[in-house]
Coordinates of C-alpha atoms in Angstrom, one line a residue:
Chain A
X1 CA -24.2 1.7 -19.1
X2 CA -25.4 3.9 -16.2
X3 CA -23.7 3.5 -12.8
X4 CA -25.8 4.6 -9.9
X5 CA -25.0 4.8 -6.2
X6 CA -25.9 7.1 -3.3
X7 CA -23.2 9.5 -4.5
X8 CA -23.5 9.5 -8.3
X9 CA -25.4 8.6 -11.5
X10 CA -22.8 8.5 -14.2
X11 CA -22.1 7.2 -17.7
X12 CA -18.5 8.2 -18.1
X13 CA -15.3 8.9 -16.1
X14 CA -12.4 11.3 -16.6
X15 CA -8.9 10.5 -15.6
X16 CA -5.5 12.1 -15.8
X17 CA -2.8 9.9 -17.4
X18 CA 0.8 10.8 -16.5
X19 CA 4.0 9.9 -18.3
X20 CA 7.2 10.6 -16.4
X21 CA 10.4 10.5 -18.5
X22 CA 13.7 10.0 -16.7
X23 CA 17.1 11.1 -17.8
X24 CA 18.1 7.4 -18.3
X25 CA 15.5 7.2 -21.1
X26 CA 13.0 5.2 -19.1
X27 CA 9.4 6.3 -19.0
X28 CA 7.0 5.5 -16.2
X29 CA 3.2 5.6 -16.3
X30 CA 0.9 7.0 -13.7
X31 CA -2.8 7.9 -13.4
X32 CA -5.0 9.9 -11.1
X33 CA -8.4 11.5 -10.9
X34 CA -9.5 13.6 -13.9
X35 CA -11.2 16.5 -12.3
X36 CA -10.1 19.9 -13.5
X37 CA -8.6 20.7 -10.1
X38 CA -6.5 17.5 -10.1
X39 CA -5.4 18.0 -13.7
X40 CA -4.3 21.6 -12.9
X41 CA -2.4 20.3 -9.8
X42 CA -0.8 17.5 -11.8
X43 CA 0.7 20.2 -14.1
X44 CA 2.0 22.1 -11.1
X45 CA 3.4 19.1 -9.3
X46 CA 5.0 17.8 -12.5
X47 CA 7.0 21.0 -12.6
X48 CA 7.9 20.7 -8.9
X49 CA 9.3 17.2 -9.7
X50 CA 11.5 18.2 -12.6
X51 CA 15.1 17.4 -11.8
X52 CA 14.2 15.4 -8.7
X53 CA 15.4 11.7 -8.3
X54 CA 12.4 9.5 -9.2
X55 CA 14.0 6.7 -7.2
X56 CA 13.5 8.9 -4.1
X57 CA 9.7 9.2 -3.7
X58 CA 10.2 10.8 -0.3
X59 CA 11.8 13.7 -2.1
X60 CA 9.0 13.9 -4.6
X61 CA 6.4 14.1 -1.8
X62 CA 8.4 16.8 0.0
X63 CA 8.8 18.8 -3.3
X64 CA 5.0 18.7 -3.9
X65 CA 3.0 18.4 -0.7
X66 CA 5.7 19.3 1.9
X67 CA 7.0 17.3 4.8
X68 CA 4.0 17.2 7.1
X69 CA 0.3 16.7 6.8
X70 CA -0.2 20.4 7.7
X71 CA 2.1 21.4 4.8
X72 CA -0.4 19.8 2.4
X73 CA -2.5 22.8 1.3
X74 CA -4.3 20.9 -1.4
X75 CA -6.1 18.3 0.8
X76 CA -7.5 15.2 -0.9
X77 CA -6.7 16.6 -4.4
X78 CA -3.1 17.0 -3.4
X79 CA -2.7 13.5 -2.2
X80 CA -4.5 12.1 -5.3
X81 CA -2.2 14.2 -7.6
X82 CA 0.9 13.1 -5.8
X83 CA -0.3 9.5 -6.1
X84 CA -0.4 9.8 -9.8
X85 CA 3.1 11.1 -10.1
X86 CA 4.3 8.7 -7.4
X87 CA 2.9 5.8 -9.5
X88 CA 4.8 7.0 -12.5
X89 CA 8.0 7.3 -10.5
X90 CA 7.5 3.8 -9.1
X91 CA 6.9 2.4 -12.6
X92 CA 10.0 4.2 -14.0
X93 CA 12.1 3.0 -11.0
X94 CA 11.0 -0.6 -11.4
X95 CA 11.6 -0.5 -15.1
X96 CA 15.1 1.0 -14.6
X97 CA 15.9 -1.7 -12.1
X98 CA 14.4 -4.4 -14.3
X99 CA 12.0 -5.5 -11.5
X100 CA 8.3 -5.9 -11.7
X101 CA 6.4 -3.2 -9.7
X102 CA 5.2 -6.0 -7.3
X103 CA 8.8 -7.1 -6.6
X104 CA 9.9 -3.5 -5.9
X105 CA 7.0 -3.0 -3.5
X106 CA 7.8 -6.3 -1.7
X107 CA 7.5 -9.5 -3.7
X108 CA 5.7 -11.0 -6.6
X109 CA 3.7 -13.5 -4.6
X110 CA 0.9 -14.3 -7.0
X111 CA 0.0 -13.7 -10.6
X112 CA -3.8 -14.1 -10.4
X113 CA -5.8 -11.6 -8.4
X114 CA -9.5 -12.0 -7.8
X115 CA -11.5 -8.9 -8.6
X116 CA -14.9 -7.6 -7.6
X117 CA -17.7 -6.7 -10.0
X118 CA -19.6 -3.6 -8.9
X119 CA -23.3 -3.8 -9.1
X120 CA -25.1 -0.5 -9.7
X121 CA -27.8 0.5 -7.1
X122 CA -30.3 0.1 -9.9
X123 CA -30.3 -0.8 -13.6
X124 CA -31.3 2.2 -15.5
X125 CA -31.8 2.7 -19.3
X126 CA -30.0 6.1 -19.2
X127 CA -28.8 8.7 -16.8
X128 CA -31.8 10.0 -14.9
X129 CA -32.6 12.7 -12.5
X130 CA -32.7 12.0 -8.7
X131 CA -36.5 12.1 -8.8
X132 CA -36.6 9.5 -11.6
X133 CA -34.2 7.3 -9.7
X134 CA -36.3 7.4 -6.6
X135 CA -39.4 6.6 -8.6
X136 CA -37.5 3.6 -9.9
X137 CA -36.5 2.5 -6.4
X138 CA -40.0 2.8 -5.1
X139 CA -40.9 -0.1 -7.4
X140 CA -39.3 -3.0 -5.5
X141 CA -39.9 -5.4 -8.5
X142 CA -36.9 -3.5 -10.1
X143 CA -34.5 -5.3 -7.7
X144 CA -34.7 -8.3 -10.0
X145 CA -32.9 -6.3 -12.8
X146 CA -29.8 -5.9 -10.5
X147 CA -29.8 -9.7 -9.8
X148 CA -30.0 -10.5 -13.5
X149 CA -27.1 -8.1 -14.1
X150 CA -25.0 -9.8 -11.4
X151 CA -25.7 -13.2 -12.9
X152 CA -24.8 -11.9 -16.3
X153 CA -21.4 -10.6 -14.9
X154 CA -20.8 -14.1 -13.4
X155 CA -21.7 -15.8 -16.7
X156 CA -19.5 -13.5 -18.8
X157 CA -16.4 -13.2 -16.7
X158 CA -16.7 -15.8 -13.9
X159 CA -17.0 -13.2 -11.1
X160 CA -17.2 -14.7 -7.6
X161 CA -17.2 -11.3 -5.8
X162 CA -19.7 -8.5 -6.0
X163 CA -20.1 -5.0 -4.5
X164 CA -23.6 -3.7 -4.4
X165 CA -23.5 0.1 -4.6
X166 CA -26.6 1.2 -2.7
X167 CA -28.5 4.4 -3.3
X168 CA -29.4 4.2 0.4
X169 CA -32.9 5.3 -0.6
X170 CA -34.7 2.6 1.4
X171 CA -33.7 -0.2 3.7
X172 CA -36.5 -2.2 2.1
X173 CA -34.9 -2.1 -1.4
X174 CA -31.5 -3.1 0.0
X175 CA -32.9 -5.8 2.2
X176 CA -34.9 -7.4 -0.7
X177 CA -32.1 -7.0 -3.2
X178 CA -29.4 -8.5 -1.0
X179 CA -31.6 -11.4 -0.1
X180 CA -32.3 -12.0 -3.8
X181 CA -28.6 -11.8 -4.6
X182 CA -27.7 -14.2 -1.8
X183 CA -30.3 -16.6 -3.0
X184 CA -29.2 -16.4 -6.6
X185 CA -25.5 -16.8 -5.7
X186 CA -25.2 -18.7 -2.5
X187 CA -21.4 -19.0 -2.5
X188 CA -20.5 -15.6 -3.8
X189 CA -18.7 -12.9 -1.8
X190 CA -21.0 -9.9 -1.6
X191 CA -20.0 -6.5 -0.2
X192 CA -22.7 -3.9 0.5
X193 CA -21.8 -0.2 0.0
X194 CA -24.2 2.6 0.8
X195 CA -21.4 5.2 1.0
X196 CA -22.5 6.2 4.5
X197 CA -25.8 7.6 3.3
X198 CA -27.7 5.7 6.0
X199 CA -27.8 7.5 9.4
X200 CA -26.2 5.4 12.2
X201 CA -29.4 4.1 13.8
X202 CA -31.0 3.2 10.5
X203 CA -27.8 1.6 9.2
X204 CA -27.4 -0.5 12.4
X205 CA -31.0 -1.8 12.2
X206 CA -30.5 -2.8 8.6
X207 CA -27.1 -4.3 9.1
X208 CA -28.3 -6.4 12.1
X209 CA -30.9 -7.9 9.8
X210 CA -28.3 -8.4 7.0
X211 CA -26.0 -10.3 9.4
X212 CA -28.0 -13.5 8.5
X213 CA -26.9 -13.2 4.8
X214 CA -23.2 -13.7 5.7
X215 CA -22.0 -10.9 3.4
X216 CA -18.3 -10.3 2.9
X217 CA -18.5 -7.0 4.6
X218 CA -20.5 -3.8 5.1
X219 CA -18.6 -1.0 3.4
X220 CA -19.3 2.4 4.9
X221 CA -22.8 1.5 6.0
X222 CA -22.8 4.8 8.0
X223 CA -20.6 7.5 9.3
X224 CA -18.5 8.9 10.6
X225 CA -15.9 7.2 12.7
X226 CA -18.0 7.1 15.8
X227 CA -21.1 6.0 14.0
X228 CA -19.4 3.2 12.1
X229 CA -17.6 2.1 15.3
X230 CA -20.9 1.7 17.2
X231 CA -22.4 -0.2 14.2
X232 CA -19.4 -2.5 14.1
X233 CA -19.9 -3.3 17.8
X234 CA -23.5 -4.2 17.1
X235 CA -23.1 -6.6 14.1
X236 CA -21.3 -9.8 13.3
X237 CA -20.4 -9.1 9.7
X238 CA -17.0 -7.4 9.1
X239 CA -17.2 -3.6 8.6
X240 CA -15.0 -1.9 6.0
X241 CA -14.3 1.7 5.1
X242 CA -12.9 3.7 2.3
X243 CA -14.4 7.0 3.6
X244 CA -13.4 7.4 7.3
X245 CA -9.9 5.9 7.3
X246 CA -8.4 7.4 4.2
X247 CA -5.2 9.1 5.3
X248 CA -2.2 8.4 7.6
X249 CA -3.6 10.3 10.5
X250 CA -6.9 8.4 10.5
X251 CA -5.4 5.0 11.1
X252 CA -4.3 5.2 14.8
X253 CA -7.6 6.7 16.0
X254 CA -9.5 4.0 14.0
X255 CA -7.4 1.2 15.6
X256 CA -7.8 2.6 19.1
X257 CA -11.6 3.0 18.6
X258 CA -11.9 -0.5 17.0
X259 CA -14.0 1.3 14.4
X260 CA -13.5 -1.1 11.4
X261 CA -12.3 -4.5 10.4
X262 CA -11.2 -3.7 6.9
X263 CA -9.4 -0.6 5.5
X264 CA -10.5 -0.5 1.9
X265 CA -7.7 1.8 0.9
X266 CA -7.8 3.8 -2.3
X267 CA -4.4 4.3 -3.8
X268 CA -5.2 7.9 -4.7
X269 CA -6.8 9.0 -1.4
X270 CA -3.8 7.6 0.5
X271 CA -1.4 9.5 -1.7
X272 CA 0.6 6.8 -3.3
X273 CA 2.2 3.4 -3.0
X274 CA 4.4 4.0 0.0
X275 CA 1.6 5.5 2.0
X276 CA -0.7 2.6 1.0
X277 CA 2.0 0.0 1.9
X278 CA 2.5 1.6 5.3
X279 CA -1.2 1.6 5.9
X280 CA -1.4 -2.1 5.0
X281 CA 1.5 -3.0 7.3
X282 CA 0.1 -1.0 10.3
X283 CA -3.5 -2.2 9.7
X284 CA -2.3 -5.8 9.6
X285 CA -0.1 -5.5 12.6
X286 CA -3.2 -4.5 14.6
X287 CA -5.5 -7.3 13.2
X288 CA -7.2 -5.2 10.6
X289 CA -7.4 -6.3 6.9
X290 CA -6.2 -4.0 4.2
X291 CA -7.9 -4.2 0.8
X292 CA -7.8 -2.3 -2.5
X293 CA -10.5 0.2 -3.4
X294 CA -11.3 1.3 -7.0
X295 CA -13.4 3.9 -8.8
X296 CA -13.4 3.2 -12.6
X297 CA -9.7 3.6 -13.3
X298 CA -8.0 2.9 -16.6
X299 CA -5.8 -0.1 -17.0
X300 CA -2.8 1.8 -15.6
X301 CA -4.2 2.1 -12.1
X302 CA -6.0 -1.2 -12.3
X303 CA -2.8 -3.0 -12.9
X304 CA -1.0 -0.9 -10.2
X305 CA -3.7 -2.3 -7.8
X306 CA -2.9 -5.8 -9.0
X307 CA 0.8 -5.3 -8.2
X308 CA -0.1 -4.0 -4.7
X309 CA -2.2 -7.1 -4.1
X310 CA 0.4 -9.4 -5.3
X311 CA 3.2 -7.7 -3.4
X312 CA 1.7 -7.5 0.0
X313 CA 0.8 -10.7 1.9
X314 CA -1.4 -8.5 4.1
X315 CA -4.0 -8.2 1.2
X316 CA -6.4 -11.1 1.3
X317 CA -9.7 -9.7 -0.1
X318 CA -10.3 -9.5 -3.8
X319 CA -9.5 -6.1 -5.5
X320 CA -12.3 -3.7 -6.4
X321 CA -12.1 -3.0 -10.1
X322 CA -14.2 -1.0 -12.6
X323 CA -12.1 -1.4 -15.7
X324 CA -14.3 -4.1 -17.2
X325 CA -17.1 -1.5 -17.3
X326 CA -15.1 1.0 -19.4
X327 CA -15.8 1.0 -23.1
X328 CA -12.2 1.9 -23.9
X329 CA -8.8 1.8 -22.3
X330 CA -5.4 3.5 -22.9
X331 CA -3.2 0.4 -22.8
X332 CA -2.1 -1.7 -25.7
X333 CA -2.7 -4.9 -23.8
X334 CA -6.3 -5.9 -22.9
X335 CA -6.7 -6.4 -19.2
X336 CA -9.4 -9.0 -19.0
X337 CA -11.3 -10.6 -16.2
X338 CA -11.5 -14.4 -16.6
X339 CA -12.8 -16.7 -14.0
X340 CA -13.3 -13.8 -11.7
X341 CA -9.6 -12.8 -11.8
X342 CA -7.1 -10.6 -13.5
X343 CA -3.6 -11.6 -14.4
X344 CA -0.5 -9.6 -13.2
X345 CA 1.3 -8.6 -16.4
X346 CA 4.8 -10.0 -17.0
X347 CA 7.8 -7.7 -17.5
X348 CA 9.4 -4.9 -15.5
X349 CA 7.5 -2.0 -13.9
X350 CA 3.7 -2.2 -14.4
X351 CA 4.4 -4.5 -17.3
X352 CA 2.0 -2.6 -19.6
X353 CA 2.3 -0.3 -22.7
X354 CA 0.5 3.0 -23.4
X355 CA -1.3 2.8 -26.7
X356 CA -0.9 6.3 -28.1
X357 CA -3.7 5.9 -30.6
X358 CA -6.2 4.9 -28.0
X359 CA -5.0 7.7 -25.7
X360 CA -5.4 10.2 -28.5
X361 CA -8.9 9.1 -29.1
X362 CA -9.8 9.7 -25.5
X363 CA -7.8 12.9 -24.8
X364 CA -9.6 16.0 -23.8
X365 CA -6.5 18.0 -23.0
X366 CA -2.7 17.4 -22.9
X367 CA 0.2 19.2 -21.3
X368 CA 3.9 18.7 -21.6
X369 CA 6.0 19.9 -18.7
X370 CA 9.7 20.6 -18.8
X371 CA 10.8 19.1 -22.1
X372 CA 14.6 19.7 -22.2
X373 CA 16.2 20.4 -25.5
Chain B
X1 CA 9.5 -11.8 4.2
X2 CA 12.9 -11.9 2.6
X3 CA 14.3 -9.5 0.0
X4 CA 12.4 -9.6 -3.3
X5 CA 15.0 -11.6 -5.1
X6 CA 15.7 -15.2 -5.8
X7 CA 18.7 -16.4 -3.7
X8 CA 20.6 -19.1 -5.5
X9 CA 23.1 -19.9 -2.7
X10 CA 23.8 -18.8 0.8
X11 CA 26.8 -19.5 3.1
X12 CA 27.1 -18.5 6.7
X13 CA 30.5 -18.5 8.3
X14 CA 31.8 -17.7 11.8
X15 CA 34.6 -15.2 12.3
X16 CA 36.3 -13.6 15.3
X17 CA 36.1 -9.8 15.2
X18 CA 38.8 -7.4 16.6
X19 CA 36.9 -7.1 20.0
X20 CA 37.3 -10.8 20.5
X21 CA 33.6 -11.5 19.9
X22 CA 32.2 -14.0 17.5
X23 CA 30.3 -12.8 14.5
X24 CA 28.3 -14.7 11.9
X25 CA 28.9 -13.4 8.3
X26 CA 26.7 -14.5 5.4
X27 CA 27.2 -14.4 1.6
X28 CA 24.1 -14.6 -0.6
X29 CA 24.4 -15.3 -4.4
X30 CA 21.5 -14.3 -6.5
X31 CA 20.6 -15.6 -10.0
X32 CA 22.7 -13.0 -11.9
X33 CA 25.8 -14.0 -9.9
X34 CA 25.9 -10.9 -7.7
X35 CA 27.1 -11.5 -4.2
X36 CA 25.8 -9.7 -1.1
X37 CA 26.9 -9.8 2.5
X38 CA 25.4 -9.8 5.9
X39 CA 26.5 -10.3 9.5
X40 CA 25.3 -10.5 13.1
X41 CA 27.0 -10.5 16.5
X42 CA 24.0 -12.0 18.2
X43 CA 24.6 -15.4 16.4
X44 CA 21.2 -15.6 14.7
X45 CA 22.0 -16.5 11.2
X46 CA 18.6 -15.5 9.9
X47 CA 19.3 -11.8 10.2
X48 CA 22.7 -12.2 8.4
X49 CA 21.0 -14.1 5.5
X50 CA 18.3 -11.5 5.2
X51 CA 20.8 -8.7 5.1
X52 CA 22.9 -10.6 2.5
X53 CA 20.0 -11.0 0.2
X54 CA 19.0 -7.3 0.4
X55 CA 22.7 -6.4 -0.1
X56 CA 23.0 -8.6 -3.2
X57 CA 19.8 -7.1 -4.7
X58 CA 21.2 -3.6 -4.1
X59 CA 24.6 -4.4 -5.6
X60 CA 23.0 -6.2 -8.5
X61 CA 20.9 -3.1 -9.4
X62 CA 23.6 -0.6 -8.2
X63 CA 21.2 1.0 -5.8
X64 CA 21.3 1.7 -2.1
X65 CA 18.8 0.1 0.4
X66 CA 16.8 3.3 0.5
X67 CA 16.6 3.3 -3.3
X68 CA 15.1 -0.2 -3.1
X69 CA 12.6 0.8 -0.3
X70 CA 11.2 4.0 -1.8
X71 CA 13.4 6.9 -0.7
X72 CA 15.5 8.5 2.0
X73 CA 14.1 10.6 4.9
X74 CA 17.6 11.7 5.9
X75 CA 21.2 11.6 4.9
X76 CA 22.6 11.8 8.4
X77 CA 21.5 9.9 11.5
X78 CA 21.9 11.0 15.1
X79 CA 23.7 8.6 17.4
X80 CA 23.0 8.6 21.1
X81 CA 23.8 6.6 24.3
X82 CA 20.6 5.2 25.7
X83 CA 20.3 2.7 28.6
X84 CA 16.6 2.1 28.3
X85 CA 15.6 -1.5 27.4
X86 CA 14.7 -2.3 23.8
X87 CA 11.4 -3.8 23.0
X88 CA 11.8 -7.6 22.6
X89 CA 10.6 -9.2 19.4
X90 CA 7.0 -9.8 20.5
X91 CA 4.2 -8.2 18.5
X92 CA 1.6 -8.8 21.2
X93 CA 3.7 -6.9 23.7
X94 CA 4.5 -4.1 21.2
X95 CA 0.9 -3.6 20.3
X96 CA -0.2 -3.5 23.9
X97 CA 2.5 -1.1 24.8
X98 CA 1.5 1.3 22.0
X99 CA -2.2 1.2 22.8
X100 CA -1.4 1.7 26.5
X101 CA 0.6 4.8 25.6
X102 CA 3.7 3.3 27.2
X103 CA 6.2 4.5 24.5
X104 CA 7.4 7.7 23.0
X105 CA 10.3 6.0 21.3
X106 CA 10.2 2.5 20.0
X107 CA 13.6 1.1 20.9
X108 CA 14.2 -1.7 18.5
X109 CA 17.1 -4.1 18.2
X110 CA 16.9 -4.9 14.4
X111 CA 19.2 -7.9 14.9
X112 CA 16.8 -9.3 17.5
X113 CA 13.7 -8.6 15.3
X114 CA 15.5 -10.3 12.5
X115 CA 14.7 -8.8 9.1
X116 CA 14.5 -5.6 7.1
X117 CA 10.8 -6.3 6.5
X118 CA 10.0 -6.4 10.2
X119 CA 11.8 -3.1 10.8
X120 CA 9.8 -1.6 8.0
X121 CA 6.6 -2.8 9.5
X122 CA 7.5 -1.4 12.9
X123 CA 8.4 1.8 11.2
X124 CA 5.0 1.9 9.5
X125 CA 3.3 1.4 12.9
X126 CA 5.5 4.1 14.5
X127 CA 4.6 6.6 11.7
X128 CA 0.8 5.9 12.2
X129 CA 1.1 6.5 15.9
X130 CA 3.5 9.4 15.7
X131 CA 6.2 7.5 17.6
X132 CA 9.9 7.7 17.1
X133 CA 12.2 4.8 16.3
X134 CA 15.5 4.2 18.0
X135 CA 17.5 1.5 16.4
X136 CA 19.8 -0.3 18.9
X137 CA 23.3 -1.3 17.8
X138 CA 23.7 -3.8 20.6
X139 CA 27.4 -4.0 20.6
X140 CA 28.1 -0.6 19.1
X141 CA 30.1 -2.3 16.4
X142 CA 30.8 -0.2 13.3
X143 CA 29.0 -2.7 11.1
X144 CA 26.0 -2.6 13.3
X145 CA 25.9 1.2 13.2
X146 CA 26.3 1.2 9.4
X147 CA 23.4 -1.3 9.1
X148 CA 21.2 0.7 11.4
X149 CA 22.1 3.9 9.4
X150 CA 20.9 2.3 6.1
X151 CA 17.6 1.3 7.9
X152 CA 17.2 4.7 9.5
X153 CA 17.4 6.4 6.2
X154 CA 14.1 4.7 5.2
X155 CA 12.3 5.5 8.5
X156 CA 9.9 8.5 8.7
X157 CA 10.1 10.8 11.7
X158 CA 12.7 13.2 13.0
X159 CA 13.1 11.3 16.2
X160 CA 14.7 8.5 14.3
X161 CA 18.1 7.7 15.8
X162 CA 20.7 5.0 16.5
X163 CA 21.3 4.1 20.1
X164 CA 23.9 2.0 22.0
X165 CA 24.8 1.2 25.6
X166 CA 28.1 3.1 25.8
X167 CA 29.4 6.6 25.1
X168 CA 30.7 7.2 21.6
X169 CA 32.5 10.3 20.5
X170 CA 30.7 10.2 17.2
X171 CA 27.4 12.1 17.2
X172 CA 26.1 11.5 13.7
X173 CA 26.7 9.0 10.9
X174 CA 26.3 9.7 7.2
X175 CA 23.9 7.4 5.3
X176 CA 25.8 5.5 2.6
X177 CA 24.7 5.9 -1.0
X178 CA 26.7 2.9 -2.0
X179 CA 24.8 -0.1 -3.5
X180 CA 23.2 -2.3 -0.9
X181 CA 23.9 -1.4 2.7
X182 CA 27.2 0.2 1.9
X183 CA 28.9 -1.6 4.9
X184 CA 32.7 -1.3 5.1
X185 CA 33.5 -5.0 5.4
X186 CA 37.3 -4.3 5.5
X187 CA 36.9 -2.9 9.0
X188 CA 37.3 -6.5 10.3
X189 CA 40.4 -8.4 9.1
X190 CA 38.7 -11.7 9.7
X191 CA 36.2 -11.0 7.0
X192 CA 38.8 -11.0 4.2
X193 CA 40.0 -14.4 5.4
X194 CA 36.6 -16.1 4.9
X195 CA 36.7 -19.0 2.4
X196 CA 33.2 -18.7 1.0
X197 CA 31.6 -21.9 -0.2
X198 CA 29.5 -22.2 -3.3
X199 CA 29.9 -21.0 -6.9
X200 CA 31.7 -17.8 -7.8

C-alpha cells in the first residue's frame, strides 16, 4: 500500500541489517536505516568495531563517533549507524549472558506490548505526485477512506491505538478526519502527527479546536522547540515530539522550556539503547513520558523496541510500529499483532532468528567486514 | 528497581568492622545457586540487599557491574576530600536544585539513595544537564570506596569522582574487572565469621 504523510509518499522501505559475530561464537543482530550514506557508514563503523569488546558499548561509541557530541562528524547518520551496531552488540551480549535483552536493559516487566497502527494521511491507489495528492486532499469526502482503513486495522488485528500521519495540507481535512475517527472509535487512543508542517499559529489554532476530541497526544504539531513550547502552553492535550528532542543535548533545554509532555524517542536518532535508556530515565525524572517511535523497521528493530518497552517502567504509551505494513520480513518467527499487541519473544537476546532465505530475497547489497581466517 | 534477576533467598547479618562500627552484610542467592554479597554502614538493609542481588548476577554471568550496565567510562576513578553536603534522597529537591542552577557537581551518597538503579537514574540526569557526579563514601571505608568505584565506572562525564570527609593518601582507585562489584570482602575479619542462613 501507499504510505503518505507530510514528509513522504512511499511504497517501500530500505534497511541495513547487521550481524555481529563475537569471538565466543555468539552472533548478535542489529538494524538501522537503509540509506546509501548509512549503509556506507555501517561498513566503516563495523571495521572500527573489529577487535573491540562488544560487552563495552561505551568503547564501541568512542571507536566510531568519538567521546563527545562535537566529535561526531557524521551527524544524525552517525548516530543511526552506531545504533545499528550497538543493537547487535546488546543482542550478542545478552545472548552470551543467557539473558533476554529486556533483562539486560533493566528487567523483563511484561511480555505483551500494545502497538500503534499508523494511518496514512490519505488512502491512495498508488504512489502519486504531490499535485495529485493535493487534489485528493481537496476532496474532503476522501477522509472516509482513512476511517474505513482504521476500522479495518482494528477488525484485523485488534488495534486500540492509532497514529494519523497528516499531510498538513489543510486544517479542514485534519479536523474533519479526526472528528470522524473519534466518532467511529470513541475509546481508541489516537495520536495526530503532521511532522511539524503546520506553522505555529496555524497549528495552535487547529490543536485548540482538537482539544475537544481528547486525543492521546499531538505529535510534532509544529516546530521548532519554541513553537512547540508555545503550542503546548496553549492546549490541554499532551504534546509529543520525535523531531525537536532527538539527541542527548536537546533534553535539558526541552525540560527547562517545558516544551513537550512526551519524548517519542526513536532508537536510531538517539544513537542506541544506552542513550535511549538515559533519555527515558531523565525524561521521567522531570515528569515527561518517554515513548518509542518507529518508521517501518523490520522485525529486528521492532522486537528491540518491544524489549525497551518491557524493560523500562518509564514507558507507558503503546509502541509505534510499522512492521505489520511490510509485505516481507527477515526473521524466521512471524511477529504478529493480535488484540492490538505484540508479544516479547522468549529466549536470550532479542529472542529472534534471522531467516537467511528471506534476507537473501530482499538483499540489495551485502558486505562482510573483517572475517578472520 | 532491583537487579534484573530472580533472588531465591536473602539473609542480612550484622557484623562489627575493624573501626568498631556496625555494618550490615547481605547474601543473596539466585536461582542457579550463585551467591552475591552486599553491605552498608548506614544500617539500611535495602541497599545491602540490592548490592547483593547485582553482585550475584555478575558472579553468575562472570561479568563486572559495568559489563552488566553497558560499558565502562573509566578504569581509574579520582578520589578527593570534599566537605560539601551531599544531596539528600529527595527527587523534588534534586530537580529544583538542578533547574535553579544550584549545582555543578551532584554529590550523592549512594548508600542513602539506596540502589544501583537510582544512581543510574541520577547519572542519566547529570549527563543530560552536563553535571558531574561525586559519589560519597560516607565512612571512607574501603568497601564503600570499592562499591563507589564500580558505580563510577558506569557514569558518563570526566568530573566523576569519589569523595569522603577526611584526607586519604590514595588519590585514585582502579575499577575492578572482577565479576559483580569485585569487593574485597576479606578486608574485614568479621565477614568470614558470618554464619549465613539459607540453602548453600
